[in-house]
Each structure stands twice: as structure tokens, then as C-alpha cells.
mmCIF file of C-alpha atoms and ligand atoms in Angstrom:
data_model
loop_
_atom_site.group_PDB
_atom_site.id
_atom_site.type_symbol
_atom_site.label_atom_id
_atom_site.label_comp_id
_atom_site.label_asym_id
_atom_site.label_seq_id
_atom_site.Cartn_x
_atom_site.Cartn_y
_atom_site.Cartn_z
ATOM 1 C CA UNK A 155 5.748 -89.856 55.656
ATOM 2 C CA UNK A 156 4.524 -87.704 52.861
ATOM 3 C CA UNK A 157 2.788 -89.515 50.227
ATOM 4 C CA UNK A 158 4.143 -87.493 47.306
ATOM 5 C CA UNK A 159 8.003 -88.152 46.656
ATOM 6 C CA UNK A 160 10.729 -86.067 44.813
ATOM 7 C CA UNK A 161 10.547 -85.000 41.021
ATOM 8 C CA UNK A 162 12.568 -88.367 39.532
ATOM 9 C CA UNK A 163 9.285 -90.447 41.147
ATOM 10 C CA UNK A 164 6.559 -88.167 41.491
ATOM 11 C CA UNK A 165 4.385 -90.992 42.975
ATOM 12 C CA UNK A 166 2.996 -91.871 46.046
ATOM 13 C CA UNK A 167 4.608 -94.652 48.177
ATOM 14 C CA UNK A 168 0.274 -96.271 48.481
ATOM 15 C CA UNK A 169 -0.741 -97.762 45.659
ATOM 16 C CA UNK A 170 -4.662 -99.164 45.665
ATOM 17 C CA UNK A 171 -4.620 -102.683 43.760
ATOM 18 C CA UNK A 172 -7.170 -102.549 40.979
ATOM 19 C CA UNK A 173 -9.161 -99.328 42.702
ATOM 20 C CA UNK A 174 -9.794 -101.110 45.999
ATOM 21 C CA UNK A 175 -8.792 -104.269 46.486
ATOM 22 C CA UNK A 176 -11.992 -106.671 46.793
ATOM 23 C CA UNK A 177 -13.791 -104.361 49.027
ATOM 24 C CA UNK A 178 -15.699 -102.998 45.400
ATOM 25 C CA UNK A 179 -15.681 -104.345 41.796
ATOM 26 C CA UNK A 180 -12.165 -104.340 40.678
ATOM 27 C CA UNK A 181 -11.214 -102.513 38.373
ATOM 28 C CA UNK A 182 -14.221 -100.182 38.143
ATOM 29 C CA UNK A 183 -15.244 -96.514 39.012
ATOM 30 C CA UNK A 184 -17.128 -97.456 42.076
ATOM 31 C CA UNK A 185 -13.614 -99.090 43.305
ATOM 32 C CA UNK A 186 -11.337 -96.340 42.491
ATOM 33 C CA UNK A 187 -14.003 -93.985 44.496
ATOM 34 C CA UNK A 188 -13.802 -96.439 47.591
ATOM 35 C CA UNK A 189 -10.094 -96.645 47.219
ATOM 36 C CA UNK A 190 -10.336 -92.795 47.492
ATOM 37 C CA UNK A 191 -12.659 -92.322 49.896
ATOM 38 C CA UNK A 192 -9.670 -94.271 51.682
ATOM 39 C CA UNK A 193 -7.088 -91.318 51.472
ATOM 40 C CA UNK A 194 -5.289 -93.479 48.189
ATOM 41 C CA UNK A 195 -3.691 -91.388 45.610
ATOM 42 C CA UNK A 196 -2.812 -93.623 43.441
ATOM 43 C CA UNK A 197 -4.274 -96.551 41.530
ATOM 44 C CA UNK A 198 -3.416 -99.663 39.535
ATOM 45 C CA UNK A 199 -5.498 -100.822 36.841
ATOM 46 C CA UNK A 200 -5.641 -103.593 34.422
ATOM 47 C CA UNK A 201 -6.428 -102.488 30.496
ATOM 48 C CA UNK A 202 -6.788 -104.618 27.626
ATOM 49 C CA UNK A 203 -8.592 -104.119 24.331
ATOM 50 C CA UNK A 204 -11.808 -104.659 22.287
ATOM 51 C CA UNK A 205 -12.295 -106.377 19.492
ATOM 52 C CA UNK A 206 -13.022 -102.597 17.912
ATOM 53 C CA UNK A 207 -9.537 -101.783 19.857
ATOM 54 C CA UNK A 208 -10.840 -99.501 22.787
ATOM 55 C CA UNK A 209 -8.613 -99.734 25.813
ATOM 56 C CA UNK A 210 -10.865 -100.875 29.116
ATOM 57 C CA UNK A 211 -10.085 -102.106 32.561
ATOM 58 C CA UNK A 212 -10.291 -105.866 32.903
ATOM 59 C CA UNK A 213 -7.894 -108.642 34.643
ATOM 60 C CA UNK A 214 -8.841 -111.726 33.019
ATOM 61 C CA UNK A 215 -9.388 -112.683 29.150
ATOM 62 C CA UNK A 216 -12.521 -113.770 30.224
ATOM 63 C CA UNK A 217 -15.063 -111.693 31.341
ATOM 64 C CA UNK A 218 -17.186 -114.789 33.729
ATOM 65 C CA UNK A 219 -15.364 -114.140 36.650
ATOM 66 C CA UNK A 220 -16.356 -110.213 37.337
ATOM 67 C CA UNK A 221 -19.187 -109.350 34.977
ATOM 68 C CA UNK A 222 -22.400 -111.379 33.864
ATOM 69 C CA UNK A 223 -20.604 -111.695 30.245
ATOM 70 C CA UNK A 224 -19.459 -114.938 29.017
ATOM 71 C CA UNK A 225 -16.261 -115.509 26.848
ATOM 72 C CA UNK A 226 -13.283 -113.635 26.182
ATOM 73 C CA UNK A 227 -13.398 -110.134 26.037
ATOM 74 C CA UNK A 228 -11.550 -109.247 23.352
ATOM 75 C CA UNK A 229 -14.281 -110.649 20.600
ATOM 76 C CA UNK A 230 -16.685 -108.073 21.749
ATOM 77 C CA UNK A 231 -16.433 -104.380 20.834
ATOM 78 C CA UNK A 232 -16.567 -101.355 23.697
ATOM 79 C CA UNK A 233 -20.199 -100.826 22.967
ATOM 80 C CA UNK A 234 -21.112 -104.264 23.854
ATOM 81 C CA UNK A 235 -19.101 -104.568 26.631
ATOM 82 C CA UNK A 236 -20.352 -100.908 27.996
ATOM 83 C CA UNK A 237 -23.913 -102.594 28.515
ATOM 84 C CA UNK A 238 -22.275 -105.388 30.695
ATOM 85 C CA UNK A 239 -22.617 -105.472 34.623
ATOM 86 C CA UNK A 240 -19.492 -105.730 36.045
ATOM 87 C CA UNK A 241 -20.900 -104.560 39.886
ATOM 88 C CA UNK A 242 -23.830 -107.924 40.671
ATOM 89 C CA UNK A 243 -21.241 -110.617 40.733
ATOM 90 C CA UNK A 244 -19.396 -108.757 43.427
ATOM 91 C CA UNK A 245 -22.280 -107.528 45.907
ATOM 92 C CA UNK A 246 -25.819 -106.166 45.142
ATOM 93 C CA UNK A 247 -24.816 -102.826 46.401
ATOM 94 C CA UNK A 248 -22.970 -102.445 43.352
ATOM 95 C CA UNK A 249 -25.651 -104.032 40.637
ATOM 96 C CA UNK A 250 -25.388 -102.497 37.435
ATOM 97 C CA UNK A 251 -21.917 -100.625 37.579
ATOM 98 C CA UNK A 252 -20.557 -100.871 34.570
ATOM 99 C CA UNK A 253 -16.878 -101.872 33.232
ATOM 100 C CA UNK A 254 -14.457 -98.649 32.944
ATOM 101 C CA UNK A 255 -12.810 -97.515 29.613
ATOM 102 C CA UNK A 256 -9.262 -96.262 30.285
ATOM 103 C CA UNK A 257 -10.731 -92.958 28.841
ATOM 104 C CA UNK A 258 -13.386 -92.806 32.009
ATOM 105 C CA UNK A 259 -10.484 -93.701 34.441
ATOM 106 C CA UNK A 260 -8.636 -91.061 33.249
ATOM 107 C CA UNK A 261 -10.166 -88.497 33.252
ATOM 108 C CA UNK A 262 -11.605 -89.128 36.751
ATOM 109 C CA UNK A 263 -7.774 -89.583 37.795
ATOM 110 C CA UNK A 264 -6.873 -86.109 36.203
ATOM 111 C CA UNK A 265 -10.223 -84.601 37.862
ATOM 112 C CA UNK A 266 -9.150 -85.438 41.000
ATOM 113 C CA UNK A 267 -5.273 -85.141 40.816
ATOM 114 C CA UNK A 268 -5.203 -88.704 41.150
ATOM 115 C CA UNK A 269 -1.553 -90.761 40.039
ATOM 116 C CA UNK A 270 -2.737 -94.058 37.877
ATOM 117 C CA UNK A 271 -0.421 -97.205 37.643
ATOM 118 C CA UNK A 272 -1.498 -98.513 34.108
ATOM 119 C CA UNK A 273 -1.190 -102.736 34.003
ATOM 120 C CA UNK A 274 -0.969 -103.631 29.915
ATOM 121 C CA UNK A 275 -2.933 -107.180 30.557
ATOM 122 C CA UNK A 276 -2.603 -108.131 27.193
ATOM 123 C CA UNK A 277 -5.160 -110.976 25.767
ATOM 124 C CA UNK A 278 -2.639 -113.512 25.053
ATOM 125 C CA UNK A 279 -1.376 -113.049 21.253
ATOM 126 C CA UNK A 280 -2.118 -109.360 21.266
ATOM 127 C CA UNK A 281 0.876 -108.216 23.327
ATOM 128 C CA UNK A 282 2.430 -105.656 20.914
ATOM 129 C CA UNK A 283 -0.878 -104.244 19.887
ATOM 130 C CA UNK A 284 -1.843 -103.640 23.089
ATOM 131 C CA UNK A 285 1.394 -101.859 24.570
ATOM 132 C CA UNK A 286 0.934 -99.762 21.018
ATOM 133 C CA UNK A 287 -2.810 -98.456 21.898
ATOM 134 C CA UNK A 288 -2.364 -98.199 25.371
ATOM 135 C CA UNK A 289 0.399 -96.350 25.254
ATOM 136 C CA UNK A 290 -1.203 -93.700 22.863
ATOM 137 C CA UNK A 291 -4.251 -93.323 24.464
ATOM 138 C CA UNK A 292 -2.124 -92.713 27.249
ATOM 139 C CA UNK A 293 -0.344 -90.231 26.261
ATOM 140 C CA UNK A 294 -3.814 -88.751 24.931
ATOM 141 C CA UNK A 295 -5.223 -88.706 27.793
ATOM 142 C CA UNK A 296 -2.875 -87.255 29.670
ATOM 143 C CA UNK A 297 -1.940 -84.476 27.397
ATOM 144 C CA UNK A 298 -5.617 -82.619 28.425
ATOM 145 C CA UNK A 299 -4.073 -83.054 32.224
ATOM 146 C CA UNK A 300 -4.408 -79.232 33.704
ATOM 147 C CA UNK A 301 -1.658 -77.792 34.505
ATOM 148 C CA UNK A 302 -2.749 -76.891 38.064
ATOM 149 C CA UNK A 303 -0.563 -76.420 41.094
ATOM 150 C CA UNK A 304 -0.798 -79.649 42.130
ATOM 151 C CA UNK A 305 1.452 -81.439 39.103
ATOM 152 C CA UNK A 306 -0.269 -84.804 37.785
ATOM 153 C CA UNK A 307 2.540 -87.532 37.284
ATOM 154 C CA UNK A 308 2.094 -89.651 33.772
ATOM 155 C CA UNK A 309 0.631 -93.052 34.206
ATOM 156 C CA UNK A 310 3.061 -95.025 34.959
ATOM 157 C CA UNK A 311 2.611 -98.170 32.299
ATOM 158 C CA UNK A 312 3.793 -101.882 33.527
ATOM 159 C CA UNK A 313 3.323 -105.063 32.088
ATOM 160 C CA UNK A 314 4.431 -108.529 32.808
ATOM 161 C CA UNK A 315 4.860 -108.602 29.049
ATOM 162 C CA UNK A 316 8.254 -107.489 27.575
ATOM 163 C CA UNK A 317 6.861 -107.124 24.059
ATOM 164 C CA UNK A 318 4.110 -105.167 25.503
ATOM 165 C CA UNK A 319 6.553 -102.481 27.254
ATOM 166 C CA UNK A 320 8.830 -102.771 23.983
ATOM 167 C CA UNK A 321 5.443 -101.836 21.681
ATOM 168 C CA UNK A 322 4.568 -99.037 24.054
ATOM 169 C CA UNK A 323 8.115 -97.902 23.971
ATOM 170 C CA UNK A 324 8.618 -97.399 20.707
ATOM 171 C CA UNK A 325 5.246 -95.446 20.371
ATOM 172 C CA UNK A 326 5.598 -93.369 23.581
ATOM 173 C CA UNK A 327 8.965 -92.864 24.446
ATOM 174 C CA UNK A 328 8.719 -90.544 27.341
ATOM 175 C CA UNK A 329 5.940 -92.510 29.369
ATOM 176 C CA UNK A 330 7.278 -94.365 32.357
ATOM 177 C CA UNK A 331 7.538 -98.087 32.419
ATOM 178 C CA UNK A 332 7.971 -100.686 34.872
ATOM 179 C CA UNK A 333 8.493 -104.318 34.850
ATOM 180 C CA UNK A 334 6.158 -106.837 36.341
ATOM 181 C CA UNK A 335 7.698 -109.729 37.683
ATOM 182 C CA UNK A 336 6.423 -112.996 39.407
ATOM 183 C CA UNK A 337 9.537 -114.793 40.073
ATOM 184 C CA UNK A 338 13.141 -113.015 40.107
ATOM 185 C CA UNK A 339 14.115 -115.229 37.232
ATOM 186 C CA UNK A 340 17.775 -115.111 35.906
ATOM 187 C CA UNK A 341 18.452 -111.858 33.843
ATOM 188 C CA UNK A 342 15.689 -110.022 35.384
ATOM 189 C CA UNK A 343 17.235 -106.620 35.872
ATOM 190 C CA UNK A 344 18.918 -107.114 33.000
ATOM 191 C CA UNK A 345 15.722 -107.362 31.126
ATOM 192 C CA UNK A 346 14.296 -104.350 33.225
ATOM 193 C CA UNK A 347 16.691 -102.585 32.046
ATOM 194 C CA UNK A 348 17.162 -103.395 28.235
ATOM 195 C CA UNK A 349 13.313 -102.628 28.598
ATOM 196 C CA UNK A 350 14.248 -99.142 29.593
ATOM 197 C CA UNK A 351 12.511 -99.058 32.770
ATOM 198 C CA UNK A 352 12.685 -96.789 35.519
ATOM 199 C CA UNK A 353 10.934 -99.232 38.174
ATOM 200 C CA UNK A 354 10.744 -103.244 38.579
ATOM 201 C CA UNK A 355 7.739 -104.409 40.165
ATOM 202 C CA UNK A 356 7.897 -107.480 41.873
ATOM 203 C CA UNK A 357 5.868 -110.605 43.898
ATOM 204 C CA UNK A 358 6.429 -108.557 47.475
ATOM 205 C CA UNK A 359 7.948 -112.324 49.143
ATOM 206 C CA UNK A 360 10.477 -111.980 46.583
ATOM 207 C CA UNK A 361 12.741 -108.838 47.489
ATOM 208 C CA UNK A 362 15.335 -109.235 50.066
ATOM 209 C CA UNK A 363 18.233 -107.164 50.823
ATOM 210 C CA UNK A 364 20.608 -108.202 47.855
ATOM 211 C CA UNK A 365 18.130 -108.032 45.050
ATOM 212 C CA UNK A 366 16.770 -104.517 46.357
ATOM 213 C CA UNK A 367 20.180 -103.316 46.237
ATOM 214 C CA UNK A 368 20.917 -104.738 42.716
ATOM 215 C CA UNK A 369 17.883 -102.903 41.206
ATOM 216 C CA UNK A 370 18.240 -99.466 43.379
ATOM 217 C CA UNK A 371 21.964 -99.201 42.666
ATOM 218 C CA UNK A 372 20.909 -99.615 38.798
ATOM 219 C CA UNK A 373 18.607 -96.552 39.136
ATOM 220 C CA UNK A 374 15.485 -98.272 39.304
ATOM 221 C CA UNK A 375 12.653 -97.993 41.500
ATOM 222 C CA UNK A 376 11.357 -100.964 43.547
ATOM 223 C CA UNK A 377 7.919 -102.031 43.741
ATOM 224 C CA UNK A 378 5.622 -104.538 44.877
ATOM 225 C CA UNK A 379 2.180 -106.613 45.131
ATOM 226 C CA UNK A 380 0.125 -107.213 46.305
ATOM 227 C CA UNK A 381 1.202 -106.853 50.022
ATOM 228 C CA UNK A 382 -1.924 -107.225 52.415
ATOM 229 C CA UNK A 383 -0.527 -107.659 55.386
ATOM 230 C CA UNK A 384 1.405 -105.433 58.326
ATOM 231 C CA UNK A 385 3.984 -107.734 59.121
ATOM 232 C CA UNK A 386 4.953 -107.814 55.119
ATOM 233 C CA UNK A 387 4.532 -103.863 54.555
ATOM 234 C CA UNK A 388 6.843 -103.397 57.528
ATOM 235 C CA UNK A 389 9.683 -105.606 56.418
ATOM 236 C CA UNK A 390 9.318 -103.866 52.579
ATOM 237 C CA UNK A 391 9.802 -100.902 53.855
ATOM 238 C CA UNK A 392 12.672 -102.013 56.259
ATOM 239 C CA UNK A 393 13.886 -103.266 53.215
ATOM 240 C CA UNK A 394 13.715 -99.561 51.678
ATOM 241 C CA UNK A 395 11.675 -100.716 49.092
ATOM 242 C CA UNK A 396 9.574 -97.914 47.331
ATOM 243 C CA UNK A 397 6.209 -98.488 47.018
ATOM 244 C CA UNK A 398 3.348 -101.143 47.602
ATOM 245 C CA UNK A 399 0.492 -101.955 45.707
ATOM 246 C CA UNK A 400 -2.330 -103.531 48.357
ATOM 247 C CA UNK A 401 -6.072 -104.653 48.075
ATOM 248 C CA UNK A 402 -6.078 -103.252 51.917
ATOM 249 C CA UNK A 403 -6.799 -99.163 51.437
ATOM 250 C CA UNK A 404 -9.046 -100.312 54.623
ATOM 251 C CA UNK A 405 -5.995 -101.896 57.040
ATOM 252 C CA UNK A 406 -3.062 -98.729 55.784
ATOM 253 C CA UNK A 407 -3.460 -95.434 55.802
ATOM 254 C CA UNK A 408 -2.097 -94.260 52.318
ATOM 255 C CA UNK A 409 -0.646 -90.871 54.995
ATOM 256 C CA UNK A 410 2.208 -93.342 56.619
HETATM 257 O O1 LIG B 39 0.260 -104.727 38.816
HETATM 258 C C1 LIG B 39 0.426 -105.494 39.956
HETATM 259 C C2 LIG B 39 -0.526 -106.646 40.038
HETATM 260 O O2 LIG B 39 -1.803 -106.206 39.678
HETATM 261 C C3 LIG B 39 -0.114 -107.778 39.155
HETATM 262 O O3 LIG B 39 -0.892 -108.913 39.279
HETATM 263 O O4 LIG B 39 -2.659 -110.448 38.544
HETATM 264 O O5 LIG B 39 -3.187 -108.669 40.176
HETATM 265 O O6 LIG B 39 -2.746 -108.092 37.808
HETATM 266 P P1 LIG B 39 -2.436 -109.020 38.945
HETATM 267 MG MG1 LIG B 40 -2.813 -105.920 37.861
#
């Protein structure tokens, strides 16, 4: 199965959770290099902003968990948290790798004809601002993308957030959006679609036959996380489900 699909969704089915899973730092260069080394095309990402309003790649408000910062991020601006290690806490091999702007990521995604999936991870009370800058810089970015034979989709940009896909809506119409979901709660494609979405991305346990069908046969695209395991990839894609996010670029060949 090719991993490149027709011009509606110009993405790959393989989508490397937060560069590589927890085989490398998430969310950093150094992962989305491993994830590549892997064959992956495509990447997710988490990006949030700095107190001075720079777009980086971080999961939690915090930064304790994957850097030897302390707090939440957002009260520190870009050129603090540029000094930070965000490699040591994960192995030694990766000591002193720093945290990734959006700006870094993208460019080393349009370098290498690489597809990004874009995660607005708002810090909570900042979900508006945060579609708003995200989606610019975006756009930004991805205006300097080469126009090459090999055509470089636009980042696709998801959120769990409504008001963060609303805010990056109204500021960048034409970039792709998709829904994050972690339950199918009532009104969810309903929402997914008012949102103006083109793909709903889902807990993978959740999808069975009849919600699969309800999103496809509204026009949207159906995606999942974070599936790490061949007995649940096998029954998404029995399902006909249309791509999967996974920390595993080691266990599936992004080529199937
Ligand atoms: O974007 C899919 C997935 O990353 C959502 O969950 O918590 O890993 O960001 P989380
Ligand atoms: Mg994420």
C-alpha cells in the first residue's frame, strides 16, 4: 500500500506520534530524525506558546516531565526555554537536545518533503490565542515550501480544543483541520463538522463499524491514536479507517 493517498488527502496512511514514539525525546528533532530513519513520512507534534508567544513543541503545561525545567511553560519566553535540555531526562544518548520551535520543525519537514500533523496543545486559558498563532505561523511556514515535484501537503492542524480550531479557522481558512476526540461523546460529528473539519481523530478503541461509517459518509477522514499494537492496526484498517498515529515506527513499516 502506497503511503501517499489521492489529492483530497494528500497524506500518508503512517503517522509517527510526537516524532517517534518513546524510542527518542518526544517531540524533538532527534525524534522526528529516528521516526525517519524509520521510513515515516509523516509526523504529529504538540505546539503551544511562550510567554513572548513563539510557537514550540511541548505536550504538557509543565515542562518537569521531559526537560530539566520546572513550572509551566508558558511563563517563560522562547529564549529561555531554547537553553533547556529536553534530551537527559529521556536517555543520556540524547543529553543536551534541545526543545523544537515549530519554525525548526518546519522547515526540517519541508527540507525533507516530510507531511506534519500539527496538535494545538493549548496551555489551559489560552485556547483561542493559540489556534490564532499557530495557525499563522503555519501558514508562514509553509508558504516558503518549494514547489518541487514531490508536492508538500499543509500541516494538517488538530486540536482537542474547539475554540482552538475555531481561532485558527477564522485566521487561516484554507489550512486543514481535524478534531481530536477522547470519547465519541454525543454530537461529536456534529461538532466536527460545525468545526469545518475535513478529518476526526479519535481514541483508536473507540471506532467501530457504525461510527466509521457516520463520519466517512459525512466526508470526513478517520483517524486515530495512538495504536501500538498489530492486533489493533489490523482491525482499524479492517475497519477502513484512514490513518494511524503510533509511538511504534520500530514494530510497522510506514510502506504497508
Ligand atoms: O494527536 C494525537 C495524540 O497525540 C493526542 O493525544 O495526549 O498524545 O497529545 P496526546
Ligand atoms: Mg499529541
Amino acid at each position: 500500500m502506497t503511503a501517499v493517498a489521492d489529492k483530497a488527502w494528500p497524506y500518508p496512511r503512517w503517522i509517527a506520534h510526537r516524532g517517534a514514539g518513546k524510542l527518542a525525546p518526544e517531540n524533538t528533532l532527534a525524534a522526528f530524525r529516528l521516526g525517519a530513519s524509520h521510513g515515516y513520512r509523516m509526523f504529529e507534534c504538540d505546539v503551544k506558546l511562550s510567554a513572548d508567544g513563539m510557537p514550540f513543541l511541548l505536550h504538557d503545561a509543565t515542562l518537569d516531565r521531559t526537560s530539566n525545567g520546572q513550572g509551566l511553560a508558558a511563563q517563560l519566553s522562547w529564549d529561555e526555554l531554547s537553553r533547556l535540555d529536553a534530551g537527559s531526562w529521556h536517555s543520556p544518548a540524547y543529553a543536551g537536545e534541545p526543545l523544537a520551535s515549530l519554525e525548526a520543525v518546519a522547515h526540517y519537514c519541508l527540507a525533507n518533503t516530510l507531511a506534519l500533523n500539527i496538535e494545538i496543545k493549548p496551555t489551559p486559558g489560552s485556547e483561542s490565542l493559540t489556534g490564532t498563532v499557530v495557525a499563522n505561523a503555519a501558514a508562514r511556514l509553509w508558504a516558503e515550501a518549494p514547489t518541487g515535484a514531490i508536492p508538500i501537503p499543509p500541516p494538517l492542524l488538530s486540536s482537542f480544543q474547539p475554540a482552538a480550531l475555531e481561532a485558527a479557522r477564522a485566521a487561516q481558512s484554507h489550512l486543514p483541520r481535524a478534531l481530536l476526540l477522547d470519547a465519541l461523546q454525543t454530537g461529536w460529528l456534529e461538532t466536527t463538522l460545525r468545526l469545518g473539519c475535513v478529518a476526526v481523530v479519535g481514541k483508536h478503541t473507540q471506532w467501530d463499524a457504525v461510527s466509521v461509517q457516520q463520519a466517512q459518509s459525512a466526508g470526513l477522514k478517520v483517524l486515530s491514536y495512538t495504536a501500538n499494537e498489530a492486533s489493533a492496526v489490523d482491525r482499524l484498517w479492517s475497519l477502513g479507517t484512514d490513518g494511524i498515529i503510533t509511538d511504534r515506527v520500530d514494530l510497522f513499516s510506514p510502506a504497508c
